[in-house]
Short mmCIF file of C-alpha atoms in Angstrom, two decimals:
data_model
loop_
_atom_site.label_atom_id
_atom_site.label_comp_id
_atom_site.label_asym_id
_atom_site.label_seq_id
_atom_site.Cartn_x
_atom_site.Cartn_y
_atom_site.Cartn_z
CA UNK A 1 93.82 81.48 -263.07
CA UNK A 2 93.63 77.55 -260.61
CA UNK A 3 90.94 75.53 -260.48
CA UNK A 4 88.73 77.11 -257.98
CA UNK A 5 89.01 80.39 -258.56
CA UNK A 6 86.37 82.15 -258.49
CA UNK A 7 85.81 85.61 -259.66
CA UNK A 8 82.96 86.56 -258.19
CA UNK A 9 84.34 86.16 -254.31
CA UNK A 10 87.72 87.42 -255.65
CA UNK A 11 85.72 91.11 -256.54
CA UNK A 12 82.89 90.42 -252.98
CA UNK A 13 86.16 89.94 -251.37
CA UNK A 14 88.41 93.20 -252.60
CA UNK A 15 85.72 95.62 -252.55
CA UNK A 16 84.85 94.90 -249.64
CA UNK A 17 89.25 95.35 -248.57
CA UNK A 18 88.42 99.00 -249.36
CA UNK A 19 85.57 99.44 -247.51
CA UNK A 20 87.23 97.81 -243.88
CA UNK A 21 90.35 100.61 -245.38
CA UNK A 22 87.98 103.22 -245.41
CA UNK A 23 86.57 102.29 -241.94
CA UNK A 24 90.88 103.87 -239.99
CA UNK A 25 89.94 107.60 -241.74
CA UNK A 26 85.87 107.29 -241.15
CA UNK A 27 87.52 106.44 -237.56
CA UNK A 28 90.08 109.67 -237.70
CA UNK A 29 86.75 112.05 -237.81
CA UNK A 30 84.88 110.38 -235.86
CA UNK A 31 87.62 110.49 -233.27
CA UNK A 32 88.65 114.25 -234.63
CA UNK A 33 84.74 115.71 -233.95
CA UNK A 34 84.74 114.36 -230.27
CA UNK A 35 88.54 116.00 -228.81
CA UNK A 36 88.59 119.89 -228.64
CA UNK A 37 90.10 121.76 -231.54
CA UNK A 38 93.84 122.37 -229.60
CA UNK A 39 94.63 118.25 -230.58
CA UNK A 40 92.07 117.70 -233.65
CA UNK A 41 94.87 116.93 -236.43
CA UNK A 42 96.63 115.04 -234.07
CA UNK A 43 93.80 112.47 -233.39
CA UNK A 44 93.05 112.49 -237.03
CA UNK A 45 96.94 111.62 -236.93
CA UNK A 46 96.75 109.11 -234.72
CA UNK A 47 94.19 106.70 -236.70
CA UNK A 48 95.98 107.74 -240.11
CA UNK A 49 100.07 106.94 -239.50
CA UNK A 50 98.82 103.57 -239.59
CA UNK A 51 97.35 102.55 -242.14
CA UNK A 52 101.43 103.26 -243.00
CA UNK A 53 102.80 101.73 -239.84
CA UNK A 54 100.71 98.11 -239.98
CA UNK A 55 100.68 97.40 -244.04
CA UNK A 56 104.75 97.55 -243.92
CA UNK A 57 104.77 94.54 -240.73
CA UNK A 58 102.02 93.13 -242.09
CA UNK A 59 104.82 91.87 -245.11
CA UNK A 60 107.33 91.34 -243.78
CA UNK A 61 106.11 89.01 -240.87
CA UNK A 62 102.07 90.15 -238.86
CA UNK A 63 101.04 88.20 -242.16
CA UNK A 64 103.10 85.68 -240.96
CA UNK A 65 102.55 86.13 -237.85
CA UNK A 66 98.86 85.35 -238.05
CA UNK A 67 97.71 83.20 -240.59
CA UNK A 68 101.52 81.35 -240.28
CA UNK A 69 101.04 76.95 -239.99
CA UNK A 70 100.99 77.32 -236.61
CA UNK A 71 104.35 77.16 -234.55
CA UNK A 72 104.93 74.29 -232.69
CA UNK A 73 102.04 73.50 -232.33
CA UNK A 74 100.54 75.06 -229.30
CA UNK A 75 98.41 77.96 -230.94
CA UNK A 76 100.18 80.69 -229.72
CA UNK A 77 101.70 82.39 -232.81
CA UNK A 78 102.64 81.22 -236.90
CA UNK A 79 105.45 80.32 -238.46
CA UNK A 80 107.64 82.88 -239.99
CA UNK A 81 107.41 80.75 -243.94
CA UNK A 82 105.45 82.94 -245.65
CA UNK A 83 107.13 86.76 -243.97
CA UNK A 84 107.69 89.18 -246.97
CA UNK A 85 104.53 87.66 -248.41
CA UNK A 86 107.19 84.75 -249.16
CA UNK A 87 105.89 81.91 -251.61
CA UNK A 88 102.69 83.87 -252.56
CA UNK A 89 102.14 84.89 -255.86
CA UNK A 90 98.89 85.37 -257.88
CA UNK A 91 97.41 82.56 -258.31
CA UNK A 92 97.68 81.88 -254.83
CA UNK A 93 94.81 80.73 -253.36
CA UNK A 94 93.40 80.00 -250.10
CA UNK A 95 89.20 78.54 -250.84
CA UNK A 96 88.29 80.23 -254.28
CA UNK A 97 89.90 83.93 -253.62
CA UNK A 98 94.16 84.46 -254.64
CA UNK A 99 95.61 84.36 -250.47
CA UNK A 100 97.35 88.24 -251.72
CA UNK A 101 93.20 89.37 -251.80
CA UNK A 102 92.87 87.53 -248.68
CA UNK A 103 95.90 89.33 -246.85
CA UNK A 104 94.65 92.61 -247.82
CA UNK A 105 90.99 92.26 -247.11
CA UNK A 106 92.47 90.84 -243.64
CA UNK A 107 95.15 94.03 -243.85
CA UNK A 108 92.76 96.24 -243.05
CA UNK A 109 91.71 94.97 -239.96
CA UNK A 110 95.37 94.97 -238.43
CA UNK A 111 95.13 98.69 -239.71
CA UNK A 112 92.22 99.67 -237.71
CA UNK A 113 92.52 97.53 -234.44
CA UNK A 114 95.44 100.49 -233.13
CA UNK A 115 93.71 102.81 -234.50
CA UNK A 116 91.41 102.22 -232.30
CA UNK A 117 92.97 102.46 -229.03
CA UNK A 118 94.03 106.08 -229.96
CA UNK A 119 90.84 107.54 -228.43
CA UNK A 120 91.04 106.38 -224.97
CA UNK A 121 94.62 108.62 -224.91
CA UNK A 122 93.99 111.73 -226.38
CA UNK A 123 95.21 115.12 -225.79
CA UNK A 124 97.75 113.54 -224.78
CA UNK A 125 100.46 110.78 -226.29
CA UNK A 126 104.14 112.03 -227.82
CA UNK A 127 102.93 111.24 -231.81
CA UNK A 128 106.69 109.57 -232.15
CA UNK A 129 105.82 107.28 -229.01
CA UNK A 130 102.50 106.31 -230.54
CA UNK A 131 103.63 105.10 -233.37
CA UNK A 132 106.38 102.90 -231.35
CA UNK A 133 103.63 101.45 -229.75
CA UNK A 134 101.26 100.90 -232.60
CA UNK A 135 104.64 99.05 -234.21
CA UNK A 136 105.28 96.83 -230.95
CA UNK A 137 101.85 96.20 -230.02
CA UNK A 138 100.38 94.79 -233.57
CA UNK A 139 103.86 92.24 -232.97
CA UNK A 140 103.49 91.07 -229.10
CA UNK A 141 99.62 92.07 -229.60
CA UNK A 142 97.47 91.76 -231.69
CA UNK A 143 99.13 89.36 -234.52
CA UNK A 144 99.03 86.80 -231.92
CA UNK A 145 95.80 87.46 -230.86
CA UNK A 146 94.59 86.97 -234.34
CA UNK A 147 96.35 83.94 -235.03
CA UNK A 148 94.11 82.68 -232.14
CA UNK A 149 90.74 83.64 -232.81
CA UNK A 150 90.99 83.17 -237.01
CA UNK A 151 93.93 80.15 -237.77
CA UNK A 152 92.51 77.25 -238.17
CA UNK A 153 95.65 75.81 -235.52
CA UNK A 154 94.47 78.77 -233.31
CA UNK A 155 94.13 77.71 -229.42
CA UNK A 156 90.51 79.23 -229.46
CA UNK A 157 89.88 78.37 -232.71
CA UNK A 158 90.05 75.16 -231.93
CA UNK A 159 88.29 74.91 -228.82
CA UNK A 160 85.34 76.61 -230.39
CA UNK A 161 85.28 79.72 -229.96
CA UNK A 162 82.58 82.16 -232.23
CA UNK A 163 83.91 85.13 -233.50
CA UNK A 164 83.01 85.62 -237.04
CA UNK A 165 84.70 89.20 -237.60
CA UNK A 166 86.61 89.82 -234.78
CA UNK A 167 84.85 90.30 -231.25
CA UNK A 168 87.73 89.35 -229.67
CA UNK A 169 90.50 90.34 -232.22
CA UNK A 170 89.91 93.01 -233.19
CA UNK A 171 87.58 95.24 -230.09
CA UNK A 172 88.25 93.00 -226.62
CA UNK A 173 91.62 93.28 -227.23
CA UNK A 174 91.52 97.21 -229.04
CA UNK A 175 89.24 97.80 -225.96
CA UNK A 176 91.57 96.30 -223.42
CA UNK A 177 94.69 97.24 -224.67
CA UNK A 178 92.85 101.09 -224.41
CA UNK A 179 92.09 100.75 -220.75
CA UNK A 180 95.60 99.55 -220.68
CA UNK A 181 97.99 102.55 -222.22
CA UNK A 182 95.44 105.22 -220.31
CA UNK A 183 96.27 103.91 -216.71
CA UNK A 184 99.80 104.51 -217.78
CA UNK A 185 99.39 108.46 -219.53
CA UNK A 186 97.11 109.14 -216.20
CA UNK A 187 94.56 111.33 -216.38
CA UNK A 188 94.76 114.44 -219.29
CA UNK A 189 95.48 118.68 -217.10
CA UNK A 190 92.23 119.14 -216.27
CA UNK A 191 89.76 116.46 -216.04
CA UNK A 192 86.41 117.31 -213.97
CA UNK A 193 87.78 120.41 -214.15
CA UNK A 194 87.05 122.33 -217.69
CA UNK A 195 85.27 121.80 -220.42
CA UNK A 196 86.03 119.37 -222.68
CA UNK A 197 83.11 119.31 -225.11
CA UNK A 198 83.01 118.22 -228.70
CA UNK A 199 84.78 120.39 -231.53
CA UNK A 200 82.51 119.07 -234.80
CA UNK A 201 79.89 116.48 -234.19
CA UNK A 202 79.10 117.27 -237.71
CA UNK A 203 82.93 115.01 -238.02
CA UNK A 204 81.68 112.98 -235.30
CA UNK A 205 78.25 112.37 -237.57
CA UNK A 206 80.46 111.64 -240.71
CA UNK A 207 83.10 109.31 -239.35
CA UNK A 208 80.09 107.40 -237.58
CA UNK A 209 78.34 107.43 -241.48
CA UNK A 210 81.81 106.18 -243.23
CA UNK A 211 82.04 103.25 -240.00
CA UNK A 212 78.32 101.93 -240.57
CA UNK A 213 79.52 101.86 -244.31
CA UNK A 214 82.71 99.88 -243.89
CA UNK A 215 81.76 97.82 -241.83
CA UNK A 216 79.12 95.92 -244.62
CA UNK A 217 82.67 95.01 -246.18
CA UNK A 218 84.09 94.20 -242.69
CA UNK A 219 81.16 91.77 -241.45
CA UNK A 220 79.80 90.21 -244.75
CA UNK A 221 82.91 90.27 -246.03
CA UNK A 222 84.33 88.25 -243.58
CA UNK A 223 82.60 85.08 -245.60
CA UNK A 224 85.76 85.39 -247.74
CA UNK A 225 82.64 84.46 -250.34
CA UNK A 226 79.47 86.78 -251.85
CA UNK A 227 77.13 83.56 -250.83
CA UNK A 228 74.18 83.13 -248.25
CA UNK A 229 76.84 83.72 -244.88
CA UNK A 230 77.59 86.91 -246.26
CA UNK A 231 73.80 88.21 -246.58
CA UNK A 232 73.62 87.21 -243.34
CA UNK A 233 76.17 89.13 -242.00
CA UNK A 234 76.23 92.09 -243.78
CA UNK A 235 71.90 92.48 -243.14
CA UNK A 236 72.63 91.30 -239.83
CA UNK A 237 74.77 93.96 -239.40
CA UNK A 238 72.65 96.78 -240.38
CA UNK A 239 69.53 96.04 -237.65
CA UNK A 240 71.78 95.58 -234.52
CA UNK A 241 73.67 98.75 -235.48
CA UNK A 242 69.74 100.44 -235.91
CA UNK A 243 68.70 99.45 -232.99
CA UNK A 244 71.74 100.07 -230.60
CA UNK A 245 71.23 103.44 -231.81
CA UNK A 246 67.73 102.72 -230.58
CA UNK A 247 68.80 101.53 -227.27
CA UNK A 248 71.73 103.88 -226.93
CA UNK A 249 68.96 107.37 -227.06
CA UNK A 250 66.64 105.85 -224.19
CA UNK A 251 69.17 105.52 -222.02
CA UNK A 252 69.38 109.27 -222.65
CA UNK A 253 66.29 110.40 -223.08
CA UNK A 254 65.69 108.66 -219.09
CA UNK A 255 69.02 109.76 -217.80
CA UNK A 256 69.09 113.20 -219.24
CA UNK A 257 66.39 113.90 -220.93
CA UNK A 258 67.27 114.58 -223.89
CA UNK A 259 68.66 112.66 -227.86
CA UNK A 260 72.01 113.66 -229.10
CA UNK A 261 73.54 113.15 -231.55
CA UNK A 262 76.35 112.32 -230.31
CA UNK A 263 74.52 109.67 -228.22
CA UNK A 264 73.11 108.43 -231.16
CA UNK A 265 76.31 108.32 -233.37
CA UNK A 266 78.08 106.68 -230.05
CA UNK A 267 75.48 104.11 -230.32
CA UNK A 268 75.09 102.75 -233.76
CA UNK A 269 79.61 102.19 -233.18
CA UNK A 270 78.39 99.79 -230.00
CA UNK A 271 76.21 98.21 -231.91
CA UNK A 272 78.72 97.80 -235.54
CA UNK A 273 80.95 96.85 -232.20
CA UNK A 274 78.38 93.96 -231.02
CA UNK A 275 77.08 92.79 -233.95
CA UNK A 276 80.60 92.42 -235.24
CA UNK A 277 81.58 88.93 -233.81
CA UNK A 278 77.40 87.07 -233.88
CA UNK A 279 76.36 88.54 -237.15
CA UNK A 280 76.23 84.99 -239.10
CA UNK A 281 75.68 82.72 -236.09
CA UNK A 282 72.22 84.87 -235.71
CA UNK A 283 68.94 85.50 -236.48
CA UNK A 284 67.21 88.93 -237.55
CA UNK A 285 65.73 88.44 -233.92
CA UNK A 286 69.15 87.81 -232.65
CA UNK A 287 70.67 90.63 -233.83
CA UNK A 288 67.93 93.67 -232.93
CA UNK A 289 68.28 91.50 -229.03
CA UNK A 290 72.89 92.02 -229.38
CA UNK A 291 71.66 95.47 -230.48
CA UNK A 292 69.36 96.38 -228.07
CA UNK A 293 71.39 94.94 -224.82
CA UNK A 294 74.72 96.63 -226.31
CA UNK A 295 73.47 99.87 -226.93
CA UNK A 296 71.49 99.67 -222.82
CA UNK A 297 75.43 98.97 -221.56
CA UNK A 298 77.31 100.29 -222.70
CA UNK A 299 75.54 103.58 -222.75
CA UNK A 300 76.28 102.35 -219.55
CA UNK A 301 79.46 101.49 -219.15
CA UNK A 302 80.28 105.08 -220.72
CA UNK A 303 79.14 106.21 -217.26
CA UNK A 304 81.35 104.41 -215.29
CA UNK A 305 84.46 106.76 -216.19
CA UNK A 306 83.34 109.19 -214.18
CA UNK A 307 82.24 107.04 -210.89
CA UNK A 308 85.86 105.27 -211.12
CA UNK A 309 87.80 108.09 -212.05
CA UNK A 310 89.66 106.67 -215.68
CA UNK A 311 90.44 108.88 -218.17
CA UNK A 312 88.84 107.26 -221.24
CA UNK A 313 88.92 110.53 -223.19
CA UNK A 314 87.05 108.67 -226.10
CA UNK A 315 85.07 106.21 -224.62
CA UNK A 316 86.97 103.51 -226.03
CA UNK A 317 86.54 101.19 -223.02
CA UNK A 318 83.01 101.87 -222.40
CA UNK A 319 82.12 101.23 -226.91
CA UNK A 320 84.83 98.89 -227.76
CA UNK A 321 85.49 96.43 -224.69
CA UNK A 322 82.43 96.69 -223.34
CA UNK A 323 80.68 96.29 -226.69
CA UNK A 324 82.97 93.70 -228.04
CA UNK A 325 81.99 91.80 -224.50
CA UNK A 326 78.75 91.50 -225.26
CA UNK A 327 78.25 90.60 -228.85
CA UNK A 328 80.59 87.80 -227.48
CA UNK A 329 79.13 86.43 -224.99
CA UNK A 330 76.03 86.85 -225.83
CA UNK A 331 76.53 84.54 -228.97
CA UNK A 332 75.98 82.33 -226.06
CA UNK A 333 72.24 82.88 -226.27
CA UNK A 334 70.71 84.08 -229.52
CA UNK A 335 72.84 81.61 -231.53
CA UNK A 336 70.50 79.54 -233.71
CA UNK A 337 72.49 76.74 -233.17
CA UNK A 338 74.51 76.83 -230.13
CA UNK A 339 72.55 79.27 -228.15
CA UNK A 340 70.62 78.65 -225.20
CA UNK A 341 67.58 79.65 -226.60
CA UNK A 342 68.16 76.89 -229.22
CA UNK A 343 68.13 74.77 -226.09
CA UNK A 344 71.37 73.90 -226.51
CA UNK A 345 72.68 74.60 -222.67
CA UNK A 346 75.27 76.72 -221.95
CA UNK A 347 78.64 75.43 -222.74
CA UNK A 348 78.72 77.78 -226.18
CA UNK A 349 78.31 80.38 -223.27
CA UNK A 350 81.18 78.91 -221.55
CA UNK A 351 83.26 79.03 -224.43
CA UNK A 352 82.85 81.97 -224.82
CA UNK A 353 83.72 83.51 -222.19
CA UNK A 354 87.19 81.70 -221.87
CA UNK A 355 88.29 83.07 -225.03
CA UNK A 356 86.65 86.99 -224.28
CA UNK A 357 88.27 87.19 -221.37
CA UNK A 358 90.77 85.44 -222.23
CA UNK A 359 91.75 88.57 -224.49
CA UNK A 360 91.76 90.78 -222.33
CA UNK A 361 93.57 89.47 -220.03
CA UNK A 362 96.57 89.39 -222.15
CA UNK A 363 96.06 92.90 -223.90
CA UNK A 364 95.43 94.67 -220.71
CA UNK A 365 98.34 93.14 -219.38
CA UNK A 366 100.82 93.29 -222.64
CA UNK A 367 99.46 97.16 -222.86
CA UNK A 368 100.07 98.30 -219.88
CA UNK A 369 103.61 96.83 -219.93
CA UNK A 370 104.00 98.10 -223.27
CA UNK A 371 103.13 101.59 -222.30
CA UNK A 372 104.52 101.58 -219.39
CA UNK A 373 108.05 100.40 -220.86
CA UNK A 374 108.21 103.76 -223.62
CA UNK A 375 106.65 106.15 -220.88
CA UNK A 376 110.23 105.77 -218.87
CA UNK A 377 112.76 105.38 -221.56
CA UNK A 378 111.18 107.62 -224.42
CA UNK A 379 108.67 108.99 -222.61
CA UNK A 380 105.25 108.49 -223.92
CA UNK A 381 102.56 111.49 -222.07
CA UNK A 382 103.45 114.92 -223.59
CA UNK A 383 104.83 117.23 -221.54
CA UNK A 384 102.24 119.36 -219.43
CA UNK A 385 102.58 122.78 -221.40
CA UNK A 386 102.53 121.21 -224.47
CA UNK A 387 98.90 119.37 -223.72
CA UNK A 388 97.60 123.07 -222.39
CA UNK A 389 98.51 124.50 -225.57
CA UNK A 390 97.93 121.40 -227.60
CA UNK A 391 99.45 118.86 -229.82
CA UNK A 392 98.77 120.59 -233.27
CA UNK A 393 100.39 123.88 -233.04
CA UNK A 394 103.49 121.85 -230.80
CA UNK A 395 103.51 118.45 -232.29
CA UNK A 396 102.63 118.90 -235.80
CA UNK A 397 103.32 122.69 -236.54
CA UNK A 398 100.15 123.00 -237.90
CA UNK A 399 96.39 123.88 -236.57
CA UNK A 400 93.01 122.53 -238.08
CA UNK A 401 91.02 125.65 -238.64
CA UNK A 402 92.77 129.60 -239.94
CA UNK A 403 90.98 130.97 -236.78
CA UNK A 404 92.44 134.28 -238.06
CA UNK A 405 91.24 134.35 -241.18
CA UNK A 406 88.37 133.61 -239.82
CA UNK A 407 88.23 136.13 -236.87
CA UNK A 408 88.82 138.92 -239.55
CA UNK A 409 85.85 137.80 -241.78
CA UNK A 410 84.17 137.99 -238.34
CA UNK A 411 84.72 141.49 -237.97
CA UNK A 412 84.32 142.02 -242.05
CA UNK A 413 81.16 140.31 -241.37
CA UNK A 414 79.36 142.16 -237.98
CA UNK A 415 81.82 145.98 -238.69
CA UNK A 416 80.06 149.27 -240.63
CA UNK A 417 81.14 147.06 -243.10
CA UNK A 418 78.78 144.43 -243.25
CA UNK A 419 75.45 146.80 -243.23
CA UNK A 420 76.58 148.84 -246.44
CA UNK A 421 73.76 147.01 -248.43
CA UNK A 422 71.29 147.00 -245.82
#
């Protein structure tokens, strides 16, 4: 290996990449448990298919557009010099790790970001149209925004906005894209009339646990080295997530008089989202403060959809857009060197606000336009009768559970034969 290669750093980044990859199946379970039983497979697949689509596009041009040298020097998009991973070998380094290790790690971010959007349009999107949406969205939204934020030539990077692991590029980006898509697709059949309760809260808890586990790779891995920064990011991720869960549960107890498993899982995810941009910039008490604020504010934001009348099926806007905004802005307050609590003045807060709001506006507008184009061409929403019947049977010719067998076993258990041994 060439001079500068570090086996420990490389191992750390590869393991972190694997952890982030696990987050997408974790997200599938988290979302899958929250939908009704007739569309659980479709919900799982809407996350899972991103692993296939984005992996291919990342090799073709995504990595080069995101992390290639800036095209034209304007900080907008990378060039195509590394399209197809041209010129990259196992010995090509970036810092102390191979470029392939870095590219694999960043690929996992690109995969999960569009998958996050899917929860907002659960139960009502054509699967083929969704696959097209992913392919175009990562091309015109994710790759440019990630370039702005993380590549040294990107305009947000040069502005001095701090985003360690994706508050803007991942969470605000996905949350606002979700808002744009759901506004085009409209409300589910029976919204506010029919019960739309989660079909499997154990799935939700499993998914949130996998997300929490994988998030250590997401945040600590963004140090790109096994060092002190990674340790700080890891620790702050844990304490902020715990604080956010407690904040959400407190909100539930005050507002509804109950603690719920769905609230605990949602609060944990809100904390993970909020600490993502700030995990290496704040101390432990700052992380706890960010977590508590995120838990409370995201719980409040989720309730807004009923008052405002938009159908965000699985609260992507309230958790990811709002949680990402909370974490990104609070860097300007709790950053240990440039935050208000450090006596540094409001300059960093203004920078954070500019970065966050620009990404939010760009993602919302472009995602809404993309969804509209798909809707008027090939159609984005399933027919009403398919939605009522259930997407799993109509679109995938499958069901998550064999109800015939389940009903037969129930009859056997409750029938006369079940009492012969008593």
